[in-house]
PDB file of C-alpha atoms in Angstrom:
ATOM      1  CA  MET A   1     -42.691 -11.893 118.539  1.00  0.00           C
ATOM      2  CA  ARG A   2     -43.129  -8.537 120.246  1.00  0.00           C
ATOM      3  CA  LEU A   3     -45.935  -6.173 119.182  1.00  0.00           C
ATOM      4  CA  SER A   4     -45.272  -2.485 118.924  1.00  0.00           C
ATOM      5  CA  SER A   5     -47.399  -0.198 121.059  1.00  0.00           C
ATOM      6  CA  LEU A   6     -49.461   0.804 118.007  1.00  0.00           C
ATOM      7  CA  GLY A   7     -49.860  -2.791 116.923  1.00  0.00           C
ATOM      8  CA  PHE A   8     -51.009  -3.824 120.400  1.00  0.00           C
ATOM      9  CA  ALA A   9     -53.621  -1.027 120.453  1.00  0.00           C
ATOM     10  CA  LEU A  10     -55.010  -2.087 117.089  1.00  0.00           C
ATOM     11  CA  PHE A  11     -55.096  -5.722 118.228  1.00  0.00           C
ATOM     12  CA  ALA A  12     -57.018  -4.764 121.378  1.00  0.00           C
ATOM     13  CA  LEU A  13     -59.541  -2.617 119.473  1.00  0.00           C
ATOM     14  CA  THR A  14     -60.156  -5.384 116.945  1.00  0.00           C
ATOM     15  CA  SER A  15     -60.720  -7.881 119.746  1.00  0.00           C
ATOM     16  CA  LEU A  16     -63.220  -5.606 121.514  1.00  0.00           C
ATOM     17  CA  THR A  17     -65.119  -4.991 118.269  1.00  0.00           C
ATOM     18  CA  ALA A  18     -65.335  -8.722 117.661  1.00  0.00           C
ATOM     19  CA  CYS A  19     -66.706  -9.293 121.164  1.00  0.00           C
ATOM     20  CA  PHE A  20     -69.229  -6.438 121.401  1.00  0.00           C
ATOM     21  CA  GLY A  21     -69.949  -5.482 117.775  1.00  0.00           C
ATOM     22  CA  GLU A  22     -69.997  -2.021 116.255  1.00  0.00           C
ATOM     23  CA  GLY A  23     -72.745  -0.281 118.270  1.00  0.00           C
ATOM     24  CA  ASP A  24     -76.222  -1.678 118.969  1.00  0.00           C
ATOM     25  CA  PRO A  25     -77.138  -4.680 116.830  1.00  0.00           C
ATOM     26  CA  GLU A  26     -79.908  -4.052 114.314  1.00  0.00           C
ATOM     27  CA  GLU A  27     -83.223  -5.750 114.961  1.00  0.00           C
ATOM     28  CA  PRO A  28     -83.521  -8.815 112.757  1.00  0.00           C
ATOM     29  CA  GLU A  29     -85.529  -7.957 109.685  1.00  0.00           C
ATOM     30  CA  GLU A  30     -88.022 -10.718 110.369  1.00  0.00           C
ATOM     31  CA  ASN A  31     -89.033  -9.005 113.655  1.00  0.00           C
ATOM     32  CA  VAL A  32     -89.837  -5.617 112.092  1.00  0.00           C
ATOM     33  CA  VAL A  33     -93.635  -5.078 111.975  1.00  0.00           C
ATOM     34  CA  ALA A  34     -94.734  -3.860 108.547  1.00  0.00           C
ATOM     35  CA  ASP A  35     -97.061  -0.838 108.576  1.00  0.00           C
ATOM     36  CA  ALA A  36     -97.061   0.531 105.034  1.00  0.00           C
ATOM     37  CA  ASP A  37     -99.419   3.460 105.682  1.00  0.00           C
ATOM     38  CA  GLY A  38     -98.018   4.330 109.116  1.00  0.00           C
ATOM     39  CA  ASP A  39    -101.435   4.411 110.793  1.00  0.00           C
ATOM     40  CA  GLY A  40    -100.466   2.202 113.730  1.00  0.00           C
ATOM     41  CA  LEU A  41    -102.155  -0.921 112.346  1.00  0.00           C
ATOM     42  CA  SER A  42     -99.783  -3.533 110.989  1.00  0.00           C
ATOM     43  CA  ASP A  43    -100.261  -4.752 107.434  1.00  0.00           C
ATOM     44  CA  GLU A  44    -101.212  -8.122 108.901  1.00  0.00           C
ATOM     45  CA  GLU A  45    -103.912  -6.525 111.091  1.00  0.00           C
ATOM     46  CA  GLU A  46    -105.215  -4.553 108.096  1.00  0.00           C
ATOM     47  CA  ALA A  47    -105.465  -7.772 106.082  1.00  0.00           C
ATOM     48  CA  GLU A  48    -107.562  -9.322 108.853  1.00  0.00           C
ATOM     49  CA  LEU A  49    -109.777  -6.202 109.081  1.00  0.00           C
ATOM     50  CA  GLY A  50    -110.112  -5.861 105.312  1.00  0.00           C
ATOM     51  CA  THR A  51    -108.817  -2.275 105.378  1.00  0.00           C
ATOM     52  CA  ASP A  52    -106.310  -0.849 102.897  1.00  0.00           C
ATOM     53  CA  PRO A  53    -102.743  -1.278 104.215  1.00  0.00           C
ATOM     54  CA  ASN A  54    -101.591   1.535 101.910  1.00  0.00           C
ATOM     55  CA  LYS A  55    -104.135   4.139 103.091  1.00  0.00           C
ATOM     56  CA  ALA A  56    -104.390   5.399 106.669  1.00  0.00           C
ATOM     57  CA  ASP A  57    -108.024   6.336 105.942  1.00  0.00           C
ATOM     58  CA  SER A  58    -109.260   3.371 103.926  1.00  0.00           C
ATOM     59  CA  ASP A  59    -112.729   4.712 103.149  1.00  0.00           C
ATOM     60  CA  GLY A  60    -111.738   8.357 102.677  1.00  0.00           C
ATOM     61  CA  ASP A  61    -114.260   9.712 105.194  1.00  0.00           C
ATOM     62  CA  GLY A  62    -111.821  11.941 107.072  1.00  0.00           C
ATOM     63  CA  PHE A  63    -111.169   9.528 109.976  1.00  0.00           C
ATOM     64  CA  ASP A  64    -108.151   7.211 110.011  1.00  0.00           C
ATOM     65  CA  ASP A  65    -108.658   3.472 110.425  1.00  0.00           C
ATOM     66  CA  PRO A  66    -107.573   3.153 114.103  1.00  0.00           C
ATOM     67  CA  THR A  67    -109.927   6.007 115.087  1.00  0.00           C
ATOM     68  CA  GLU A  68    -112.847   4.259 113.418  1.00  0.00           C
ATOM     69  CA  ILE A  69    -112.004   0.892 114.922  1.00  0.00           C
ATOM     70  CA  ASP A  70    -111.783   2.414 118.398  1.00  0.00           C
ATOM     71  CA  ALA A  71    -115.143   4.162 117.843  1.00  0.00           C
ATOM     72  CA  GLY A  72    -116.818   1.014 116.515  1.00  0.00           C
ATOM     73  CA  THR A  73    -117.569   2.480 113.080  1.00  0.00           C
ATOM     74  CA  ASP A  74    -116.812   0.790 109.763  1.00  0.00           C
ATOM     75  CA  ALA A  75    -113.392   1.832 108.446  1.00  0.00           C
ATOM     76  CA  ASN A  76    -114.348   0.550 104.993  1.00  0.00           C
ATOM     77  CA  VAL A  77    -117.580   2.523 104.574  1.00  0.00           C
ATOM     78  CA  CYS A  78    -117.466   6.253 103.925  1.00  0.00           C
ATOM     79  CA  TRP A  79    -120.803   7.081 105.525  1.00  0.00           C
ATOM     80  CA  SER A  80    -119.970   5.310 108.793  1.00  0.00           C
ATOM     81  CA  VAL A  81    -118.183   7.957 110.898  1.00  0.00           C
ATOM     82  CA  PRO A  82    -117.565   8.467 114.628  1.00  0.00           C
ATOM     83  CA  GLU A  83    -118.989  12.005 114.614  1.00  0.00           C
ATOM     84  CA  GLY A  84    -120.068  14.841 112.356  1.00  0.00           C
ATOM     85  CA  TRP A  85    -120.643  14.556 108.629  1.00  0.00           C
ATOM     86  CA  PRO A  86    -118.565  12.299 106.360  1.00  0.00           C
ATOM     87  CA  GLN A  87    -115.780  13.999 104.403  1.00  0.00           C
ATOM     88  CA  CYS A  88    -115.696  11.878 101.260  1.00  0.00           C
ATOM     89  CA  GLN A  89    -114.460  14.349  98.645  1.00  0.00           C
ATOM     90  CA  SER A  90    -111.334  12.241  98.127  1.00  0.00           C
ATOM     91  CA  LEU A  91    -113.526   9.556  96.547  1.00  0.00           C
ATOM     92  CA  ALA A  92    -114.291  12.027  93.752  1.00  0.00           C
ATOM     93  CA  ASP A  93    -110.640  12.455  92.748  1.00  0.00           C
ATOM     94  CA  GLY A  94    -110.496  12.418  88.955  1.00  0.00           C
ATOM     95  CA  VAL A  95    -114.256  12.950  88.575  1.00  0.00           C
ATOM     96  CA  SER A  96    -115.423  15.808  86.377  1.00  0.00           C
ATOM     97  CA  ALA A  97    -118.700  17.632  86.981  1.00  0.00           C
ATOM     98  CA  GLU A  98    -120.990  17.794  83.959  1.00  0.00           C
ATOM     99  CA  GLY A  99    -123.869  20.130  84.744  1.00  0.00           C
ATOM    100  CA  TRP A 100    -127.267  20.526  86.372  1.00  0.00           C
ATOM    101  CA  LYS A 101    -129.510  18.587  84.020  1.00  0.00           C
ATOM    102  CA  MET A 102    -130.902  15.082  84.348  1.00  0.00           C
ATOM    103  CA  ASP A 103    -128.306  12.296  84.104  1.00  0.00           C
ATOM    104  CA  GLN A 104    -125.424  14.719  84.615  1.00  0.00           C
ATOM    105  CA  ILE A 105    -122.889  14.690  87.471  1.00  0.00           C
ATOM    106  CA  VAL A 106    -123.642  17.901  89.326  1.00  0.00           C
ATOM    107  CA  PRO A 107    -120.788  20.149  90.490  1.00  0.00           C
ATOM    108  CA  SER A 108    -119.940  20.329  94.168  1.00  0.00           C
ATOM    109  CA  PHE A 109    -121.547  23.381  95.764  1.00  0.00           C
ATOM    110  CA  PRO A 110    -120.925  25.137  99.104  1.00  0.00           C
ATOM    111  CA  MET A 111    -123.318  25.338 102.026  1.00  0.00           C
ATOM    112  CA  THR A 112    -123.429  26.496 105.637  1.00  0.00           C
ATOM    113  CA  ASP A 113    -124.998  23.927 107.965  1.00  0.00           C
ATOM    114  CA  GLN A 114    -127.056  24.334 111.142  1.00  0.00           C
ATOM    115  CA  PHE A 115    -123.861  24.403 113.222  1.00  0.00           C
ATOM    116  CA  GLY A 116    -122.366  27.266 111.248  1.00  0.00           C
ATOM    117  CA  ASP A 117    -119.862  25.006 109.502  1.00  0.00           C
ATOM    118  CA  GLU A 118    -118.977  25.243 105.830  1.00  0.00           C
ATOM    119  CA  ILE A 119    -119.594  22.002 103.931  1.00  0.00           C
ATOM    120  CA  GLU A 120    -119.609  20.906 100.289  1.00  0.00           C
ATOM    121  CA  SER A 121    -122.072  18.625  98.525  1.00  0.00           C
ATOM    122  CA  TRP A 122    -119.219  16.381  97.403  1.00  0.00           C
ATOM    123  CA  ASP A 123    -118.415  15.742 101.043  1.00  0.00           C
ATOM    124  CA  PHE A 124    -121.093  13.091 100.526  1.00  0.00           C
ATOM    125  CA  TYR A 125    -119.740  11.706  97.252  1.00  0.00           C
ATOM    126  CA  GLY A 126    -120.196   7.937  97.254  1.00  0.00           C
ATOM    127  CA  MET A 127    -123.528   8.280  99.057  1.00  0.00           C
ATOM    128  CA  VAL A 128    -126.976   8.389  97.480  1.00  0.00           C
ATOM    129  CA  THR A 129    -128.067  11.928  98.315  1.00  0.00           C
ATOM    130  CA  ILE A 130    -131.517  13.504  98.516  1.00  0.00           C
ATOM    131  CA  LEU A 131    -131.549  17.281  98.216  1.00  0.00           C
ATOM    132  CA  ASP A 132    -134.703  18.660  99.845  1.00  0.00           C
ATOM    133  CA  ILE A 133    -135.406  22.251  98.771  1.00  0.00           C
ATOM    134  CA  SER A 134    -137.623  23.818 101.425  1.00  0.00           C
ATOM    135  CA  ALA A 135    -138.497  27.074 103.205  1.00  0.00           C
ATOM    136  CA  GLY A 136    -139.693  27.893 106.716  1.00  0.00           C
ATOM    137  CA  TRP A 137    -142.918  29.605 105.589  1.00  0.00           C
ATOM    138  CA  CYS A 138    -143.866  26.646 103.368  1.00  0.00           C
ATOM    139  CA  GLY A 139    -146.649  24.577 104.970  1.00  0.00           C
ATOM    140  CA  PRO A 140    -146.080  21.491 102.754  1.00  0.00           C
ATOM    141  CA  CYS A 141    -142.356  21.688 103.583  1.00  0.00           C
ATOM    142  CA  ARG A 142    -143.166  21.561 107.288  1.00  0.00           C
ATOM    143  CA  SER A 143    -145.557  18.682 106.689  1.00  0.00           C
ATOM    144  CA  ALA A 144    -142.863  16.747 104.818  1.00  0.00           C
ATOM    145  CA  ALA A 145    -140.050  17.399 107.312  1.00  0.00           C
ATOM    146  CA  PRO A 146    -140.949  14.716 109.899  1.00  0.00           C
ATOM    147  CA  GLY A 147    -141.219  12.077 107.185  1.00  0.00           C
ATOM    148  CA  ILE A 148    -137.891  12.822 105.523  1.00  0.00           C
ATOM    149  CA  SER A 149    -136.269  12.987 108.953  1.00  0.00           C
ATOM    150  CA  ALA A 150    -137.610   9.540 109.884  1.00  0.00           C
ATOM    151  CA  PHE A 151    -136.584   8.173 106.480  1.00  0.00           C
ATOM    152  CA  TYR A 152    -133.005   9.313 107.000  1.00  0.00           C
ATOM    153  CA  ASP A 153    -132.799   7.861 110.508  1.00  0.00           C
ATOM    154  CA  GLU A 154    -134.022   4.505 109.216  1.00  0.00           C
ATOM    155  CA  HIS A 155    -131.889   4.285 106.074  1.00  0.00           C
ATOM    156  CA  SER A 156    -128.729   6.331 106.634  1.00  0.00           C
ATOM    157  CA  SER A 157    -126.770   3.155 107.410  1.00  0.00           C
ATOM    158  CA  GLU A 158    -127.445   2.074 103.811  1.00  0.00           C
ATOM    159  CA  GLY A 159    -125.374   4.932 102.477  1.00  0.00           C
ATOM    160  CA  ILE A 160    -128.179   7.465 102.026  1.00  0.00           C
ATOM    161  CA  MET A 161    -127.690  11.130 102.894  1.00  0.00           C
ATOM    162  CA  VAL A 162    -130.348  13.847 103.044  1.00  0.00           C
ATOM    163  CA  VAL A 163    -129.453  17.516 102.750  1.00  0.00           C
ATOM    164  CA  GLN A 164    -132.093  20.192 103.242  1.00  0.00           C
ATOM    165  CA  LEU A 165    -131.491  23.343 101.213  1.00  0.00           C
ATOM    166  CA  MET A 166    -133.438  26.063 102.994  1.00  0.00           C
ATOM    167  CA  ILE A 167    -134.028  28.864 100.507  1.00  0.00           C
ATOM    168  CA  ASP A 168    -135.891  31.031 103.031  1.00  0.00           C
ATOM    169  CA  ASP A 169    -136.901  31.132 106.679  1.00  0.00           C
ATOM    170  CA  ASP A 170    -140.292  32.246 108.032  1.00  0.00           C
ATOM    171  CA  SER A 171    -140.048  35.776 106.682  1.00  0.00           C
ATOM    172  CA  TYR A 172    -141.129  35.089 103.093  1.00  0.00           C
ATOM    173  CA  ASP A 173    -138.696  37.760 101.877  1.00  0.00           C
ATOM    174  CA  GLY A 174    -136.242  35.529  99.993  1.00  0.00           C
ATOM    175  CA  LYS A 175    -133.302  36.862 101.974  1.00  0.00           C
ATOM    176  CA  LEU A 176    -130.724  35.238 104.177  1.00  0.00           C
ATOM    177  CA  THR A 177    -131.690  32.083 106.027  1.00  0.00           C
ATOM    178  CA  ASP A 178    -129.680  32.581 109.189  1.00  0.00           C
ATOM    179  CA  GLU A 179    -128.091  29.951 111.378  1.00  0.00           C
ATOM    180  CA  SER A 180    -130.512  30.456 114.266  1.00  0.00           C
ATOM    181  CA  PHE A 181    -133.423  29.508 112.011  1.00  0.00           C
ATOM    182  CA  LEU A 182    -131.538  26.438 110.740  1.00  0.00           C
ATOM    183  CA  ALA A 183    -130.863  25.370 114.332  1.00  0.00           C
ATOM    184  CA  ASP A 184    -134.485  25.905 115.377  1.00  0.00           C
ATOM    185  CA  TRP A 185    -135.755  23.945 112.354  1.00  0.00           C
ATOM    186  CA  THR A 186    -133.328  21.120 113.171  1.00  0.00           C
ATOM    187  CA  ASP A 187    -134.538  20.933 116.764  1.00  0.00           C
ATOM    188  CA  GLU A 188    -138.209  21.211 115.866  1.00  0.00           C
ATOM    189  CA  TYR A 189    -138.135  18.195 113.587  1.00  0.00           C
ATOM    190  CA  GLY A 190    -135.407  16.172 115.299  1.00  0.00           C
ATOM    191  CA  ILE A 191    -133.234  16.247 112.186  1.00  0.00           C
ATOM    192  CA  ASN A 192    -129.903  14.410 112.124  1.00  0.00           C
ATOM    193  CA  PHE A 193    -128.786  15.398 108.616  1.00  0.00           C
ATOM    194  CA  PRO A 194    -127.415  18.722 107.295  1.00  0.00           C
ATOM    195  CA  VAL A 195    -129.897  21.598 107.205  1.00  0.00           C
ATOM    196  CA  THR A 196    -128.236  24.254 105.123  1.00  0.00           C
ATOM    197  CA  SER A 197    -128.263  27.646 103.471  1.00  0.00           C
ATOM    198  CA  ASP A 198    -125.813  29.407 101.208  1.00  0.00           C
ATOM    199  CA  GLU A 199    -125.093  32.986 102.161  1.00  0.00           C
ATOM    200  CA  SER A 200    -122.777  33.550  99.216  1.00  0.00           C
ATOM    201  CA  ALA A 201    -125.346  33.244  96.430  1.00  0.00           C
ATOM    202  CA  GLU A 202    -127.064  36.493  95.551  1.00  0.00           C
ATOM    203  CA  TYR A 203    -129.431  37.026  92.657  1.00  0.00           C
ATOM    204  CA  ASN A 204    -131.327  40.276  91.941  1.00  0.00           C
ATOM    205  CA  GLY A 205    -131.127  41.244  95.613  1.00  0.00           C
ATOM    206  CA  ASP A 206    -132.539  37.922  96.800  1.00  0.00           C
ATOM    207  CA  TYR A 207    -130.575  35.110  98.387  1.00  0.00           C
ATOM    208  CA  TYR A 208    -130.997  31.525  97.333  1.00  0.00           C
ATOM    209  CA  ASN A 209    -129.048  28.326  97.568  1.00  0.00           C
ATOM    210  CA  THR A 210    -126.564  27.923  94.738  1.00  0.00           C
ATOM    211  CA  ALA A 211    -127.980  24.531  93.789  1.00  0.00           C
ATOM    212  CA  TYR A 212    -131.496  25.986  93.724  1.00  0.00           C
ATOM    213  CA  LEU A 213    -130.419  28.681  91.284  1.00  0.00           C
ATOM    214  CA  GLU A 214    -128.551  26.311  89.017  1.00  0.00           C
ATOM    215  CA  MET A 215    -131.424  23.823  88.861  1.00  0.00           C
ATOM    216  CA  ASN A 216    -133.799  26.685  88.213  1.00  0.00           C
ATOM    217  CA  PHE A 217    -131.696  27.897  85.281  1.00  0.00           C
ATOM    218  CA  SER A 218    -131.264  24.363  83.893  1.00  0.00           C
ATOM    219  CA  GLY A 219    -135.000  23.713  83.843  1.00  0.00           C
ATOM    220  CA  VAL A 220    -134.864  20.848  86.360  1.00  0.00           C
ATOM    221  CA  TYR A 221    -136.637  22.773  89.115  1.00  0.00           C
ATOM    222  CA  THR A 222    -140.400  23.146  88.611  1.00  0.00           C
ATOM    223  CA  GLY A 223    -140.904  26.161  90.884  1.00  0.00           C
ATOM    224  CA  TYR A 224    -142.734  24.362  93.714  1.00  0.00           C
ATOM    225  CA  ILE A 225    -141.495  23.397  97.179  1.00  0.00           C
ATOM    226  CA  PRO A 226    -140.753  21.106  98.826  1.00  0.00           C
ATOM    227  CA  PHE A 227    -138.786  19.860  95.847  1.00  0.00           C
ATOM    228  CA  PHE A 228    -136.675  16.704  95.975  1.00  0.00           C
ATOM    229  CA  VAL A 229    -133.618  15.899  93.912  1.00  0.00           C
ATOM    230  CA  VAL A 230    -131.885  12.518  94.101  1.00  0.00           C
ATOM    231  CA  LEU A 231    -128.214  12.080  93.240  1.00  0.00           C
ATOM    232  CA  ASP A 232    -126.718   8.613  92.804  1.00  0.00           C
ATOM    233  CA  ARG A 233    -123.404   7.612  94.400  1.00  0.00           C
ATOM    234  CA  ASP A 234    -121.542   9.397  91.591  1.00  0.00           C
ATOM    235  CA  HIS A 235    -123.734  12.474  92.251  1.00  0.00           C
ATOM    236  CA  ARG A 236    -125.479  12.067  88.937  1.00  0.00           C
ATOM    237  CA  LEU A 237    -128.905  13.732  88.961  1.00  0.00           C
ATOM    238  CA  VAL A 238    -131.459  10.954  88.508  1.00  0.00           C
ATOM    239  CA  PHE A 239    -134.692  12.283  90.064  1.00  0.00           C
ATOM    240  CA  ALA A 240    -136.301  15.706  90.427  1.00  0.00           C
ATOM    241  CA  ASP A 241    -139.876  16.148  91.598  1.00  0.00           C
ATOM    242  CA  THR A 242    -142.157  17.384  94.378  1.00  0.00           C
ATOM    243  CA  ASP A 243    -142.974  13.766  95.288  1.00  0.00           C
ATOM    244  CA  ALA A 244    -141.213  12.902  98.569  1.00  0.00           C
ATOM    245  CA  ALA A 245    -142.258   9.248  98.416  1.00  0.00           C
ATOM    246  CA  GLY A 246    -140.913   9.000  94.886  1.00  0.00           C
ATOM    247  CA  ALA A 247    -137.582  10.486  95.978  1.00  0.00           C
ATOM    248  CA  GLU A 248    -137.321   8.051  98.872  1.00  0.00           C
ATOM    249  CA  ALA A 249    -138.122   5.084  96.617  1.00  0.00           C
ATOM    250  CA  ALA A 250    -135.504   6.209  94.080  1.00  0.00           C
ATOM    251  CA  ALA A 251    -132.894   6.597  96.835  1.00  0.00           C
ATOM    252  CA  LEU A 252    -133.597   3.120  98.224  1.00  0.00           C
ATOM    253  CA  ARG A 253    -133.350   1.593  94.757  1.00  0.00           C
ATOM    254  CA  LEU A 254    -130.011   3.273  94.087  1.00  0.00           C
ATOM    255  CA  ALA A 255    -128.650   2.344  97.536  1.00  0.00           C
ATOM    256  CA  GLY A 256    -129.456  -1.293  96.834  1.00  0.00           C
ATOM    257  CA  GLU A 257    -127.651  -1.423  93.495  1.00  0.00           C
TER     258      GLU A 257
END
């Protein structure tokens, strides 16, 4: 039987399609590497590492899992970061601040650190945090600084953060604590934690840290410095006193729970 020209063309096209397929063959499904969070680590690798296959940044510290693994830090621990301060605010999603009194979750408050960067107290949510209220002209504050610095260096790996709230520099005028003073204080005492001021809080012509004002109004602050406040991992206020050793003991107890 003879094929028409059109029939022959259709026969030839069908034959070629059968031989070569319709375009490039798809990769067999079993060979596709699953990476649910798209961070470059396969779900199988994440299972071996113990990281979350559905979150590129398992511990919510601002660094994705591959970056932490390459740097040798713990991708499952918020306070273990390759550089800078942890950024753990995401761990506080759904949390509501309660106030500035004992046993209340304190609101996140803004600060400027010794590098001129804006940070928030809830950047350290999930970490036991000591707030050290100090001033440059305060002799007892200067005496306490080496101890709190050494304490942080020894125990930071346990999930303890220290933040110094400098309410004044050496001038004793209650005004702005500038970045140059914060940097000098940091260098003088070899400090590796945030040394901060808040240039946005103004009260009766004097400048204080927001947290200092709020604790003063709430009755938690006694009026003496250095003054130490301890927040648990949920940033609940659990300790407030001038006793540095007491603050350190409270922080270690909470870190071990």
